[in-house]
Amino acid sequence: MHKRTIFAATLAALFSLTACTEKSSQPQQVEVNPENIKAHITFLADDTLKGRDTGSEGYQIAANYVKSHFKQMGLKPRGEFDSYEQQVTFRKAFLEPESAKMIVENAGQTTEITMPDQFFISGSALHTDSMVTAETVFVGYGVVSEEFGYNDYQDLDVEGKIVVALTGRPADLPSEEGAHIGSGSEKVRHAAERGAVGYITLHTPKRDKVRAYATSAKYANGPRYSWLDNNGKPYGKFDEIKGGGYLHFDHADALFEGASMTAEQVFSADSADEKISGFALNAKVTLAAKTRHEEITSPNLIGVLEGSDPTLKDEFVVFSAHLDHIGMSSHGDHEDNINNGALDNASGVSILLETARMLSMQAEKPKRSVLFVVVTGEEKGLLGSSYFAQNPTVPVMNMVANVNLDMPLILYPFADVIAFGSTHSTLGPIVERAAAKIDISLSEDPMPEQALFTRSDHYSFVKAGIPSVFLMTGFQSKDPNVNGGEIFKDFLKNHYHQHSDQTDLPIRYDVAAEFAKVNMMIGLEIANQQDRPKWNDGDFFGKTFAQ
């Protein structure tokens, strides 16, 4: 059968299935339906959608699909102009071929660093033609945190200079707090606020063991996305920073020539987790690039199930999941160049939809309203959720909590869940209590080195001051013959952001149904309790963003 015929048949069967389910189900007998989840994933991960890239036709088809289900469930539109959509305008910045330059002058020698094997740079969201020449200052990791006693800029003058900083962060910072403090956006902000005009990140041998330089460099020529505010300005970008680059450790010697430490000594200290302080460099650096800009739009999708309590219905429990994936591959020699994103994140959206269906058909509606937010641009840097959090369609103070669904690995019968961020607020006990009702336990983060707390859309809600958790399947398995941790790590290594993340993986739809049940129980627990979730006393994120 022709692929388009298969796609149409799947769509027809899907709507028939949904209609039958909704006509025959009695509200008091609402049960999770794994076949619904299977139908959703099958549709969203179909080749016809070509990987649901942000702003693409395939993404819009997926968005229309989500909207149709919101409407069938009776969710009220809470997007713009009485619709389910909130349009986000993005600027795509393309680096012009052969335009990137990095030149180091030191001790009478001029060293030209070549792209992409020695350094790389991305297109600028702000400038189509950028060039800066300035003296340089090494600032260690470039982190600043009063709470943890770090100020890598102390006693350093970076006004009018190019900052040189190690990738990563000090090893003694806690995983989740450290991920925020050591994020690229925070580092560049600190540099800009202190008058720097450029920013060079040093790739280190320590970092190379986690993510090889070559892995990052192969994406250098791809466009970089930013969302535009009402004035047409790219959000989170600093006009003070006129140039930047990411430099391989093998080509950093010229920067440190004649300084108080050599590049080798700096990298050795980083690998040994020793304290590193900044110092002036003798090098002058020129950074230059040309960029081409395009603009696209892509919608977030927002629907609400109104609460039943006359007072609490004005507060919202927010479920979120990203609908976009990475689209078509432009590199690699595999004949399949469509990245379908079955588990990243068709599974999360599908479980959100099934959660919405179950809640909408309950005999007794939740006391608080439940807001379902399906976002675009997650793969471009959490951009759709950032836009929504900064431009909410309901009052931000009325959003009491966010439960985010991103890449639940429904490949094995999980016995526990992980709720990244659960230790920061009263959401931790809430998640644990809700999951226990169906014999699922709550486990601690098994991969703190991955710093997943800052790598999905709940982080945008955290930065808006809203207690949030990122819900995933845990490593424990109900089947003693199955090692959930090994399956999880195998997916990250062999399928994550690859064409093989598609529906021929051994997806367990009964497991997906169990995850949807856990998700619904958490939502009900938050929606029906009298007190709204709160940040724990003295919590770093609560103090940083909720005050």
XYZ file of C-alpha atoms in Angstrom, residues 21-22 26-34 36-37 73 75 305 350-366 372 512-521 524:
45
model
C -14.180 5.068 22.858
C -15.783 8.354 23.827
C -19.183 5.991 30.983
C -17.490 8.740 33.002
C -17.385 6.696 36.186
C -15.604 3.855 34.332
C -12.807 5.815 32.664
C -9.756 3.603 32.209
C -6.471 4.220 30.485
C -6.504 2.858 26.929
C -3.127 1.701 25.547
C -5.201 5.301 22.140
C -1.546 5.896 22.988
C -12.167 16.135 24.644
C -10.882 21.283 26.411
C -9.992 21.507 31.524
C 0.610 10.823 23.385
C 0.612 10.182 27.128
C -0.400 13.815 27.712
C -3.331 13.356 25.328
C -4.444 10.169 27.061
C -4.108 11.909 30.430
C -6.292 14.742 29.137
C -8.896 12.280 27.866
C -9.107 10.466 31.200
C -9.337 13.654 33.242
C -11.934 15.173 30.929
C -14.184 12.117 31.327
C -13.969 11.794 35.104
C -17.334 11.853 36.875
C -15.876 14.424 39.240
C -13.679 17.002 37.588
C -10.458 18.079 39.359
C -2.318 21.209 28.777
C 2.754 3.540 28.266
C -0.716 3.123 29.743
C 0.791 2.575 33.195
C 2.837 5.752 32.813
C -0.275 7.698 31.783
C -2.011 6.405 34.903
C 0.859 7.616 37.098
C 0.766 10.964 35.333
C -2.965 11.349 35.879
C -2.677 10.403 39.560
C -5.198 14.768 40.508
